[in-house]
């Protein structure tokens, strides 16, 4: 089947689903509380946009996301590199990383609130901890899996430790690092929404809680859609980056 | 003498506290422009010897001199060609060939490009300079490996079973290609292999090694005139020389099998 045909079929199936949903609700075929329907969702989306509610809260959410995630990158990549390459630090850090990794991030939230305060502090911290571990783990695996023969090549040409890093270890693990970042973005967005839902009424997560508590399903679905579009776009971006790098190292040579 | 190896011993400590004697009392003297092949059963320390000459593995004892100077680490005089090609998969052919030049930091990027192109041409890969290693066949990859080593213009070319990962036909073609390229400026070559045919066809002298620990069993002079074509492999002299080398090697291999069956 041609790729364009496939796209058409996927698009049509989504449209068909929305149409059936709309029709079932309008004709009274479905009788479960207030399930809302696509046209109402679109209407409330425009209302929320017009009032500036979406924009304001999106800014609040993204601020805590980027603060936390920048921290996760700055800490996670170097830590992953160290754990991946040096045996002694790995022995010291590995158990700690694993211990913290096994704690469900959401269970840490009350603690983070105490430490960093409700709002931006706790939310950014939750994003940080959510995004951190996929980055550390993927970076360290990426570094560890670089073929040692390549290191031998650089050394045999008289390359220094610095050359080993810049010519082999970093380029060789780039794909894996990006894939860690991609996973981290997904977890980070999850952390962002959950943190906001738990700690306040601001941010997209906060609004989701507010509308949820008052059973306003149209607004609720509109907000959830925004979150999913946001993570979809971020994932696509990193998947695209990953593919670009992957093309160059399709197999071990 | 350009390369002198005297009473070389290499011992690797094992995790269980014991030691593994990889090379024991290895001697060889190589003249400038000589093509030496080192032949031995697998695991006999051929590769280790080569890595010691390259300066990647320190000798446990003994002397390794290049141009009269003691080898203390990798030097620009030597370039190594790897068995598994070891091309960086994220670099194009051209960038791979440039690697050694980049690491020497003596050239502008334009000069490096020019040099790389010259050697890519020499190994017959014109038109493939923007390909990635995974787009090339095994033989082509090793041509890149050879170009990469030659590009730094070493005095000594160290080759670690460079055609070991290739199929039989490609292997034949590559060895005659290697001789064609070698004839152009006759660098000193130390070529490690476990292929008897290859060792006799390529070398001025064949150093036959014993198995574990690696020692020199015998050095055989090969007197065929150069340039050599693949046809010399059919000459009766070649066949009898190969027979002689095979007999030497057979003792080693069979000795090893017997020793193993005694253990079992």
Short mmCIF file of C-alpha atoms in Angstrom, two decimals:
data_model
loop_
_atom_site.label_atom_id
_atom_site.label_comp_id
_atom_site.label_asym_id
_atom_site.label_seq_id
_atom_site.Cartn_x
_atom_site.Cartn_y
_atom_site.Cartn_z
CA UNK A 1 0.00 0.00 0.00
CA UNK A 2 1.23 3.48 -0.79
CA UNK A 3 2.22 5.62 2.21
CA UNK A 4 -0.21 8.36 1.12
CA UNK A 5 -3.05 5.81 1.12
CA UNK A 6 -2.11 4.73 4.61
CA UNK A 7 -2.21 8.32 5.82
CA UNK A 8 -5.64 8.79 4.30
CA UNK A 9 -6.96 5.69 5.99
CA UNK A 10 -5.56 6.69 9.40
CA UNK A 11 -6.99 10.20 9.04
CA UNK A 12 -10.38 8.94 7.97
CA UNK A 13 -10.58 6.47 10.85
CA UNK A 14 -10.04 9.29 13.36
CA UNK A 15 -12.68 11.41 11.65
CA UNK A 16 -15.08 8.48 11.58
CA UNK A 17 -14.56 7.89 15.29
CA UNK A 18 -15.30 11.55 16.07
CA UNK A 19 -18.38 11.50 13.84
CA UNK A 20 -19.79 8.36 15.48
CA UNK A 21 -19.13 9.84 18.93
CA UNK A 22 -20.97 13.04 17.96
CA UNK A 23 -23.92 11.18 16.45
CA UNK A 24 -24.32 8.75 19.36
CA UNK A 25 -24.45 11.58 21.89
CA UNK A 26 -26.74 13.82 19.84
CA UNK A 27 -29.21 11.04 19.08
CA UNK A 28 -29.19 9.93 22.70
CA UNK A 29 -27.69 6.53 21.97
CA UNK A 30 -25.21 6.94 24.81
CA UNK A 31 -26.43 7.51 28.33
CA UNK A 32 -23.39 7.80 30.57
CA UNK A 33 -23.19 11.01 32.63
CA UNK A 34 -21.84 13.89 30.60
CA UNK A 35 -19.51 12.40 28.01
CA UNK A 36 -19.54 15.64 26.00
CA UNK A 37 -19.07 15.49 22.24
CA UNK A 38 -16.51 16.67 19.71
CA UNK A 39 -18.27 19.90 18.69
CA UNK A 40 -18.67 20.99 22.32
CA UNK A 41 -15.00 20.21 22.96
CA UNK A 42 -13.97 22.35 20.00
CA UNK A 43 -16.26 25.12 21.21
CA UNK A 44 -14.76 25.16 24.69
CA UNK A 45 -11.29 25.01 23.20
CA UNK A 46 -11.99 28.26 21.38
CA UNK A 47 -13.54 29.80 24.46
CA UNK A 48 -10.57 28.88 26.61
CA UNK A 49 -8.21 30.23 23.97
CA UNK A 50 -10.15 33.47 23.56
CA UNK A 51 -10.20 34.15 27.31
CA UNK A 52 -6.42 33.61 27.40
CA UNK A 53 -6.79 30.82 29.93
CA UNK A 54 -4.97 28.27 27.81
CA UNK A 55 -2.12 30.59 26.93
CA UNK A 56 -1.52 31.78 30.50
CA UNK A 57 -1.57 28.32 31.98
CA UNK A 58 0.49 26.84 29.20
CA UNK A 59 3.19 29.40 29.97
CA UNK A 60 3.09 28.43 33.64
CA UNK A 61 3.32 24.73 32.80
CA UNK A 62 6.08 25.11 30.25
CA UNK A 63 8.09 27.26 32.62
CA UNK A 64 8.24 24.53 35.22
CA UNK A 65 8.79 21.95 32.51
CA UNK A 66 11.77 23.70 30.95
CA UNK A 67 13.31 24.61 34.30
CA UNK A 68 13.08 21.03 35.51
CA UNK A 69 14.07 19.48 32.22
CA UNK A 70 17.06 21.75 31.68
CA UNK A 71 18.23 20.60 35.11
CA UNK A 72 17.68 16.97 34.12
CA UNK A 73 19.83 17.45 31.00
CA UNK A 74 22.59 19.31 32.81
CA UNK A 75 22.79 16.71 35.57
CA UNK A 76 21.72 13.59 33.69
CA UNK A 77 24.05 13.59 30.71
CA UNK A 78 27.32 14.13 32.63
CA UNK A 79 26.24 11.69 35.32
CA UNK A 80 25.35 9.10 32.68
CA UNK A 81 28.69 9.66 30.98
CA UNK A 82 30.58 9.14 34.24
CA UNK A 83 28.58 6.07 35.24
CA UNK A 84 28.97 4.67 31.72
CA UNK A 85 32.69 5.13 31.36
CA UNK A 86 34.43 5.00 34.70
CA UNK A 87 34.26 1.81 36.67
CA UNK A 88 34.78 3.15 40.19
CA UNK A 89 32.21 5.97 40.11
CA UNK A 90 29.83 3.51 38.50
CA UNK A 91 30.23 1.19 41.49
CA UNK A 92 29.41 4.06 43.84
CA UNK A 93 26.63 5.70 41.86
CA UNK A 94 24.87 2.72 40.27
CA UNK A 95 23.13 1.48 43.46
CA UNK A 96 22.01 5.01 44.35
CA UNK A 97 20.69 5.73 40.89
CA UNK A 98 18.84 2.41 40.90
CA UNK A 99 17.45 2.97 44.39
CA UNK A 100 16.01 6.37 43.49
CA UNK A 101 14.92 5.08 40.11
CA UNK A 102 12.67 2.45 41.66
CA UNK A 103 10.76 5.03 43.74
CA UNK A 104 7.59 6.00 41.87
CA UNK A 105 8.22 9.65 41.05
CA UNK A 106 4.69 10.69 42.03
CA UNK A 107 5.21 9.35 45.54
CA UNK A 108 8.05 11.85 45.93
CA UNK A 109 5.75 14.80 45.30
CA UNK A 110 4.72 15.59 48.93
CA UNK A 111 8.39 15.56 49.87
CA UNK A 112 9.26 17.86 46.98
CA UNK A 113 6.49 20.24 48.07
CA UNK A 114 8.01 20.41 51.53
CA UNK A 115 11.48 20.98 50.11
CA UNK A 116 10.80 23.32 47.23
CA UNK A 117 7.44 24.89 48.01
CA UNK A 118 4.08 24.60 46.27
CA UNK A 119 3.99 25.71 42.64
CA UNK A 120 6.97 26.30 40.42
CA UNK A 121 9.52 24.81 42.85
CA UNK A 122 7.86 21.47 43.45
CA UNK A 123 6.64 21.14 39.87
CA UNK A 124 10.02 21.83 38.33
CA UNK A 125 11.60 19.41 40.81
CA UNK A 126 9.12 16.71 39.83
CA UNK A 127 9.84 17.28 36.14
CA UNK A 128 13.54 17.10 36.98
CA UNK A 129 13.27 13.76 38.76
CA UNK A 130 10.91 12.35 36.15
CA UNK A 131 13.16 13.23 33.22
CA UNK A 132 16.47 12.53 34.94
CA UNK A 133 16.58 8.75 35.04
CA UNK A 134 15.87 7.83 31.43
CA UNK A 135 18.60 10.31 30.51
CA UNK A 136 21.17 8.92 32.96
CA UNK A 137 20.45 5.31 32.09
CA UNK A 138 20.41 5.73 28.32
CA UNK A 139 23.53 7.88 28.30
CA UNK A 140 25.48 5.40 30.40
CA UNK A 141 24.34 2.45 28.26
CA UNK A 142 25.19 4.40 25.11
CA UNK A 143 28.71 5.15 26.32
CA UNK A 144 29.25 1.61 27.56
CA UNK A 145 28.16 0.06 24.27
CA UNK A 146 30.58 2.01 22.11
CA UNK A 147 32.88 -0.57 20.54
CA UNK A 148 36.27 -0.46 22.30
CA UNK A 149 37.99 -1.14 18.98
CA UNK A 150 37.16 2.43 17.94
CA UNK A 151 38.93 3.67 21.06
CA UNK A 152 41.91 1.55 20.02
CA UNK A 153 41.89 3.19 16.58
CA UNK A 154 42.10 6.68 18.06
CA UNK A 155 44.83 5.64 20.48
CA UNK A 156 46.86 3.91 17.79
CA UNK A 157 46.92 7.19 15.84
CA UNK A 158 48.30 8.85 18.95
CA UNK A 159 44.97 10.37 20.04
CA UNK A 160 44.59 11.72 23.57
CA UNK A 161 41.89 11.04 26.15
CA UNK A 162 40.12 14.17 24.86
CA UNK A 163 40.23 12.78 21.30
CA UNK A 164 38.75 9.50 22.51
CA UNK A 165 35.80 11.46 23.90
CA UNK A 166 35.22 13.83 21.02
CA UNK A 167 35.93 11.44 18.14
CA UNK A 168 34.48 8.21 19.50
CA UNK A 169 32.60 8.08 22.79
CA UNK A 170 30.28 11.06 22.31
CA UNK A 171 29.49 10.65 18.61
CA UNK A 172 29.15 6.90 19.19
CA UNK A 173 26.58 7.29 21.95
CA UNK A 174 24.71 10.28 20.54
CA UNK A 175 21.78 8.24 19.23
CA UNK A 176 21.25 6.55 22.58
CA UNK A 177 21.53 9.87 24.43
CA UNK A 178 18.87 11.43 22.21
CA UNK A 179 16.62 8.45 22.75
CA UNK A 180 17.09 8.92 26.52
CA UNK A 181 16.12 12.56 26.18
CA UNK A 182 13.03 11.58 24.20
CA UNK A 183 11.91 9.16 26.91
CA UNK A 184 12.74 11.81 29.51
CA UNK A 185 10.52 14.35 27.75
CA UNK A 186 7.56 11.98 27.95
CA UNK A 187 8.12 11.32 31.65
CA UNK A 188 8.75 15.02 32.26
CA UNK A 189 5.43 16.06 30.75
CA UNK A 190 3.70 13.43 32.84
CA UNK A 191 5.44 14.82 35.94
CA UNK A 192 4.48 18.36 34.97
CA UNK A 193 0.77 17.56 34.67
CA UNK A 194 0.59 15.38 37.77
CA UNK A 195 2.52 17.91 39.86
CA UNK A 196 0.14 20.68 38.88
CA UNK A 197 -2.93 18.55 39.48
CA UNK A 198 -1.74 17.75 42.95
CA UNK A 199 -0.49 21.10 44.10
CA UNK A 200 -2.73 23.86 42.76
CA UNK A 201 -5.13 25.30 40.25
CA UNK A 202 -2.57 26.82 37.94
CA UNK A 203 -0.95 25.36 34.86
CA UNK A 204 -2.62 22.97 32.46
CA UNK A 205 -2.64 20.24 35.11
CA UNK A 206 -4.18 22.61 37.66
CA UNK A 207 -6.93 23.56 35.20
CA UNK A 208 -7.59 19.89 34.47
CA UNK A 209 -8.21 19.34 38.18
CA UNK A 210 -10.48 22.40 38.45
CA UNK A 211 -12.65 21.38 35.52
CA UNK A 212 -12.61 17.78 36.64
CA UNK A 213 -13.91 18.70 40.08
CA UNK A 214 -16.79 20.61 38.51
CA UNK A 215 -17.61 17.89 35.95
CA UNK A 216 -17.03 20.21 32.98
CA UNK A 217 -16.07 17.49 30.58
CA UNK A 218 -15.82 19.59 27.41
CA UNK A 219 -13.15 21.84 28.88
CA UNK A 220 -11.51 18.81 30.43
CA UNK A 221 -11.20 16.98 27.13
CA UNK A 222 -9.95 20.14 25.41
CA UNK A 223 -7.15 20.50 28.00
CA UNK A 224 -6.19 16.82 27.86
CA UNK A 225 -5.97 17.14 24.08
CA UNK A 226 -3.57 20.05 24.46
CA UNK A 227 -1.32 18.01 26.73
CA UNK A 228 -1.29 15.12 24.33
CA UNK A 229 -0.54 17.37 21.35
CA UNK A 230 2.32 18.90 23.34
CA UNK A 231 3.90 15.57 24.14
CA UNK A 232 3.26 14.31 20.62
CA UNK A 233 5.13 17.26 19.11
CA UNK A 234 8.07 16.88 21.48
CA UNK A 235 8.31 13.15 20.81
CA UNK A 236 8.16 13.70 17.07
CA UNK A 237 10.96 16.25 17.29
CA UNK A 238 13.27 13.89 19.13
CA UNK A 239 12.29 10.89 17.04
CA UNK A 240 13.22 12.90 13.98
CA UNK A 241 16.57 13.81 15.52
CA UNK A 242 17.16 10.21 16.47
CA UNK A 243 16.42 8.98 12.96
CA UNK A 244 18.82 11.51 11.50
CA UNK A 245 21.62 10.27 13.71
CA UNK A 246 20.63 6.62 13.34
CA UNK A 247 20.98 6.75 9.57
CA UNK A 248 24.70 7.13 10.02
CA UNK A 249 25.22 4.14 12.23
CA UNK A 250 22.69 1.63 11.08
CA UNK A 251 24.98 -1.23 12.02
CA UNK A 252 28.26 -1.96 13.66
CA UNK A 253 31.02 -1.94 11.08
CA UNK B 1 67.46 -2.27 11.03
CA UNK B 2 64.26 -0.32 11.22
CA UNK B 3 62.39 -2.52 13.66
CA UNK B 4 64.15 -4.55 16.29
CA UNK B 5 62.29 -6.80 18.69
CA UNK B 6 64.51 -8.60 21.15
CA UNK B 7 63.54 -11.18 23.71
CA UNK B 8 60.02 -9.75 23.95
CA UNK B 9 57.85 -11.10 26.75
CA UNK B 10 54.25 -10.12 27.32
CA UNK B 11 52.43 -11.40 30.36
CA UNK B 12 48.82 -10.54 31.14
CA UNK B 13 47.65 -10.84 34.73
CA UNK B 14 44.38 -12.76 34.99
CA UNK B 15 41.44 -11.89 37.26
CA UNK B 16 42.01 -15.09 39.27
CA UNK B 17 45.54 -13.98 40.17
CA UNK B 18 47.37 -16.23 37.73
CA UNK B 19 49.23 -14.90 34.69
CA UNK B 20 48.86 -15.57 31.00
CA UNK B 21 52.05 -15.67 28.97
CA UNK B 22 51.02 -14.33 25.57
CA UNK B 23 54.46 -13.84 24.01
CA UNK B 24 57.74 -15.37 25.20
CA UNK B 25 61.22 -14.53 23.99
CA UNK B 26 60.10 -13.21 20.63
CA UNK B 27 62.88 -11.90 18.37
CA UNK B 28 62.65 -10.31 14.99
CA UNK B 29 64.65 -7.77 13.01
CA UNK B 30 63.07 -5.99 10.11
CA UNK B 31 64.85 -3.96 7.47
CA UNK B 32 63.44 -0.81 5.95
CA UNK B 33 61.10 -1.63 3.09
CA UNK B 34 60.80 -5.28 4.05
CA UNK B 35 57.48 -7.11 3.97
CA UNK B 36 57.34 -9.46 6.94
CA UNK B 37 54.46 -11.83 7.53
CA UNK B 38 53.92 -13.31 10.98
CA UNK B 39 52.13 -16.62 10.84
CA UNK B 40 50.87 -18.77 13.66
CA UNK B 41 47.94 -20.71 15.11
CA UNK B 42 45.15 -18.58 16.54
CA UNK B 43 45.81 -17.33 20.05
CA UNK B 44 49.59 -17.52 19.64
CA UNK B 45 50.27 -13.88 20.50
CA UNK B 46 50.74 -12.58 16.94
CA UNK B 47 48.35 -9.72 17.48
CA UNK B 48 49.84 -8.91 20.88
CA UNK B 49 53.27 -8.66 19.30
CA UNK B 50 51.93 -6.25 16.72
CA UNK B 51 50.23 -4.11 19.36
CA UNK B 52 53.49 -3.94 21.30
CA UNK B 53 55.30 -2.65 18.21
CA UNK B 54 52.52 -0.08 17.75
CA UNK B 55 52.96 1.01 21.35
CA UNK B 56 49.40 0.12 22.41
CA UNK B 57 50.47 -2.72 24.70
CA UNK B 58 53.53 -2.27 26.94
CA UNK B 59 56.02 -5.17 26.87
CA UNK B 60 56.49 -6.98 30.19
CA UNK B 61 60.17 -7.29 29.37
CA UNK B 62 62.44 -7.16 26.33
CA UNK B 63 63.34 -4.53 23.84
CA UNK B 64 61.33 -2.95 21.02
CA UNK B 65 63.16 -0.40 18.90
CA UNK B 66 61.99 1.59 15.92
CA UNK B 67 64.79 3.43 14.12
CA UNK B 68 66.92 2.77 17.17
CA UNK B 69 64.47 4.42 19.57
CA UNK B 70 62.64 2.56 22.28
CA UNK B 71 58.85 2.38 21.76
CA UNK B 72 57.00 3.95 24.68
CA UNK B 73 53.59 4.63 23.14
CA UNK B 74 51.80 5.08 19.83
CA UNK B 75 54.01 7.02 17.44
CA UNK B 76 53.40 8.56 14.02
CA UNK B 77 55.94 6.16 12.48
CA UNK B 78 53.46 3.28 12.72
CA UNK B 79 49.92 2.90 11.49
CA UNK B 80 47.70 -0.06 12.29
CA UNK B 81 45.17 -1.76 10.02
CA UNK B 82 42.55 -3.62 12.06
CA UNK B 83 41.09 -7.05 11.44
CA UNK B 84 37.48 -5.93 11.81
CA UNK B 85 38.20 -2.76 9.81
CA UNK B 86 37.14 -0.61 12.78
CA UNK B 87 35.74 2.20 10.65
CA UNK B 88 33.74 4.74 12.62
CA UNK B 89 30.18 4.03 11.43
CA UNK B 90 29.05 7.63 11.84
CA UNK B 91 31.75 8.95 9.50
CA UNK B 92 31.83 8.86 5.73
CA UNK B 93 34.67 7.15 3.86
CA UNK B 94 36.43 10.48 3.44
CA UNK B 95 36.03 11.41 7.11
CA UNK B 96 37.27 8.00 8.18
CA UNK B 97 40.38 8.35 6.07
CA UNK B 98 40.93 11.80 7.56
CA UNK B 99 40.79 10.53 11.15
CA UNK B 100 44.51 9.96 11.63
CA UNK B 101 45.34 13.31 10.05
CA UNK B 102 42.85 15.08 12.33
CA UNK B 103 44.49 13.49 15.34
CA UNK B 104 47.94 14.64 14.24
CA UNK B 105 46.72 18.25 14.01
CA UNK B 106 49.34 19.19 11.43
CA UNK B 107 47.09 19.99 8.49
CA UNK B 108 44.38 22.42 7.49
CA UNK B 109 41.07 20.84 6.65
CA UNK B 110 41.69 21.51 2.97
CA UNK B 111 45.02 19.70 3.05
CA UNK B 112 43.43 16.80 4.92
CA UNK B 113 40.75 16.52 2.28
CA UNK B 114 43.32 16.50 -0.50
CA UNK B 115 45.41 13.83 1.20
CA UNK B 116 42.34 11.72 1.96
CA UNK B 117 41.21 11.90 -1.66
CA UNK B 118 44.62 10.84 -2.90
CA UNK B 119 44.54 7.67 -0.79
CA UNK B 120 40.89 6.96 -1.50
CA UNK B 121 41.90 7.03 -5.16
CA UNK B 122 44.88 4.79 -4.50
CA UNK B 123 42.75 2.05 -2.94
CA UNK B 124 40.30 2.31 -5.82
CA UNK B 125 37.35 3.88 -4.02
CA UNK B 126 36.99 7.05 -6.05
CA UNK B 127 33.30 7.85 -6.13
CA UNK B 128 32.63 6.33 -2.70
CA UNK B 129 34.04 9.07 -0.55
CA UNK B 130 30.65 10.20 0.72
CA UNK B 131 29.41 6.69 1.46
CA UNK B 132 29.02 5.42 4.99
CA UNK B 133 30.79 2.19 5.99
CA UNK B 134 27.55 0.21 6.22
CA UNK B 135 26.93 0.95 2.55
CA UNK B 136 30.17 -0.79 1.54
CA UNK B 137 31.12 -4.46 1.14
CA UNK B 138 33.72 -6.04 3.44
CA UNK B 139 36.50 -5.71 0.90
CA UNK B 140 35.71 -2.05 0.30
CA UNK B 141 35.65 -1.38 4.03
CA UNK B 142 39.13 -2.80 4.42
CA UNK B 143 40.29 -0.66 1.50
CA UNK B 144 39.11 2.30 3.57
CA UNK B 145 40.99 0.89 6.58
CA UNK B 146 44.13 0.67 4.46
CA UNK B 147 43.68 4.20 3.09
CA UNK B 148 43.21 5.50 6.63
CA UNK B 149 46.49 3.93 7.73
CA UNK B 150 48.39 5.08 4.63
CA UNK B 151 47.04 8.64 4.84
CA UNK B 152 49.22 9.49 7.84
CA UNK B 153 52.22 8.45 5.70
CA UNK B 154 53.70 6.05 8.26
CA UNK B 155 57.10 4.45 7.79
CA UNK B 156 55.80 1.15 9.09
CA UNK B 157 52.47 -0.42 8.31
CA UNK B 158 51.18 -2.87 10.90
CA UNK B 159 48.43 -5.15 9.67
CA UNK B 160 46.49 -7.35 12.08
CA UNK B 161 44.89 -10.15 10.05
CA UNK B 162 43.45 -7.46 7.81
CA UNK B 163 41.75 -9.87 5.41
CA UNK B 164 40.67 -12.37 8.05
CA UNK B 165 37.05 -11.25 7.97
CA UNK B 166 36.75 -11.44 4.17
CA UNK B 167 35.57 -14.28 1.95
CA UNK B 168 38.19 -16.30 0.05
CA UNK B 169 37.91 -14.57 -3.33
CA UNK B 170 37.90 -11.05 -1.89
CA UNK B 171 40.86 -12.05 0.20
CA UNK B 172 42.90 -13.05 -2.86
CA UNK B 173 42.03 -9.85 -4.66
CA UNK B 174 42.84 -7.74 -1.64
CA UNK B 175 46.23 -9.33 -1.13
CA UNK B 176 47.27 -8.67 -4.74
CA UNK B 177 45.87 -5.12 -4.38
CA UNK B 178 47.92 -4.69 -1.24
CA UNK B 179 51.06 -5.66 -3.12
CA UNK B 180 50.21 -3.26 -5.95
CA UNK B 181 49.88 -0.40 -3.46
CA UNK B 182 52.93 -1.51 -1.50
CA UNK B 183 55.09 -1.54 -4.66
CA UNK B 184 54.49 2.20 -5.05
CA UNK B 185 56.56 3.28 -2.05
CA UNK B 186 57.67 0.04 -0.36
CA UNK B 187 56.90 0.84 3.23
CA UNK B 188 58.00 -1.59 5.90
CA UNK B 189 55.12 -3.97 6.61
CA UNK B 190 54.46 -6.31 9.50
CA UNK B 191 51.54 -8.44 8.44
CA UNK B 192 49.94 -10.84 10.92
CA UNK B 193 47.90 -13.71 9.51
CA UNK B 194 46.94 -17.33 10.01
CA UNK B 195 46.62 -17.91 6.27
CA UNK B 196 49.62 -19.88 4.96
CA UNK B 197 48.97 -18.95 1.33
CA UNK B 198 48.72 -15.31 2.18
CA UNK B 199 51.86 -15.35 4.33
CA UNK B 200 53.99 -16.95 1.62
CA UNK B 201 52.51 -14.92 -1.23
CA UNK B 202 52.99 -11.54 0.47
CA UNK B 203 56.12 -11.83 2.55
CA UNK B 204 59.82 -11.40 1.96
CA UNK B 205 60.17 -13.50 5.08
CA UNK B 206 57.61 -15.55 6.96
CA UNK B 207 57.97 -15.65 10.73
CA UNK B 208 56.31 -18.86 11.90
CA UNK B 209 55.24 -18.73 15.54
CA UNK B 210 54.54 -21.46 18.05
CA UNK B 211 51.29 -21.54 19.95
CA UNK B 212 50.89 -20.43 23.56
CA UNK B 213 53.12 -18.84 24.61
CA UNK B 214 54.12 -17.29 21.29
CA UNK B 215 57.72 -17.84 20.27
CA UNK B 216 59.48 -17.72 16.95
CA UNK B 217 59.64 -21.25 15.62
CA UNK B 218 61.34 -20.55 12.34
CA UNK B 219 61.88 -17.72 9.89
CA UNK B 220 61.49 -18.70 6.25
CA UNK B 221 62.84 -16.61 3.43
CA UNK B 222 60.63 -16.25 0.36
CA UNK B 223 62.63 -15.58 -2.78
CA UNK B 224 60.00 -14.99 -5.45
CA UNK B 225 60.79 -11.89 -7.48
CA UNK B 226 58.60 -8.83 -7.26
CA UNK B 227 56.18 -7.60 -8.41
CA UNK B 228 54.38 -10.86 -7.73
CA UNK B 229 51.19 -11.84 -9.47
CA UNK B 230 48.63 -14.29 -8.10
CA UNK B 231 49.85 -16.83 -10.67
CA UNK B 232 52.97 -17.60 -8.64
CA UNK B 233 50.72 -19.58 -6.32
CA UNK B 234 50.66 -22.30 -8.99
CA UNK B 235 54.46 -22.59 -9.27
CA UNK B 236 55.95 -25.82 -7.88
CA UNK B 237 58.35 -23.72 -5.75
CA UNK B 238 55.39 -21.97 -4.15
CA UNK B 239 53.61 -25.25 -3.52
CA UNK B 240 56.64 -26.84 -1.87
CA UNK B 241 57.28 -23.75 0.24
CA UNK B 242 53.68 -23.76 1.36
CA UNK B 243 54.05 -27.45 2.20
CA UNK B 244 57.06 -26.68 4.36
CA UNK B 245 55.29 -23.92 6.25
CA UNK B 246 52.25 -26.12 6.67
CA UNK B 247 54.36 -28.89 8.19
CA UNK B 248 55.80 -26.42 10.69
CA UNK B 249 52.38 -25.15 11.60
CA UNK B 250 50.83 -28.61 11.71
CA UNK B 251 53.15 -29.65 14.52
CA UNK B 252 51.89 -26.66 16.47
CA UNK B 253 48.22 -27.20 15.85
CA UNK B 254 48.38 -30.95 16.43
CA UNK B 255 50.55 -30.44 19.49
CA UNK B 256 47.92 -28.17 20.86
CA UNK B 257 45.09 -30.61 20.18
CA UNK B 258 47.04 -33.41 21.85
CA UNK B 259 47.79 -31.27 24.87
CA UNK B 260 44.13 -30.43 25.13
CA UNK B 261 42.98 -34.04 24.89
CA UNK B 262 45.49 -34.98 27.58
CA UNK B 263 43.96 -32.35 29.84
CA UNK B 264 40.51 -33.75 29.14
#
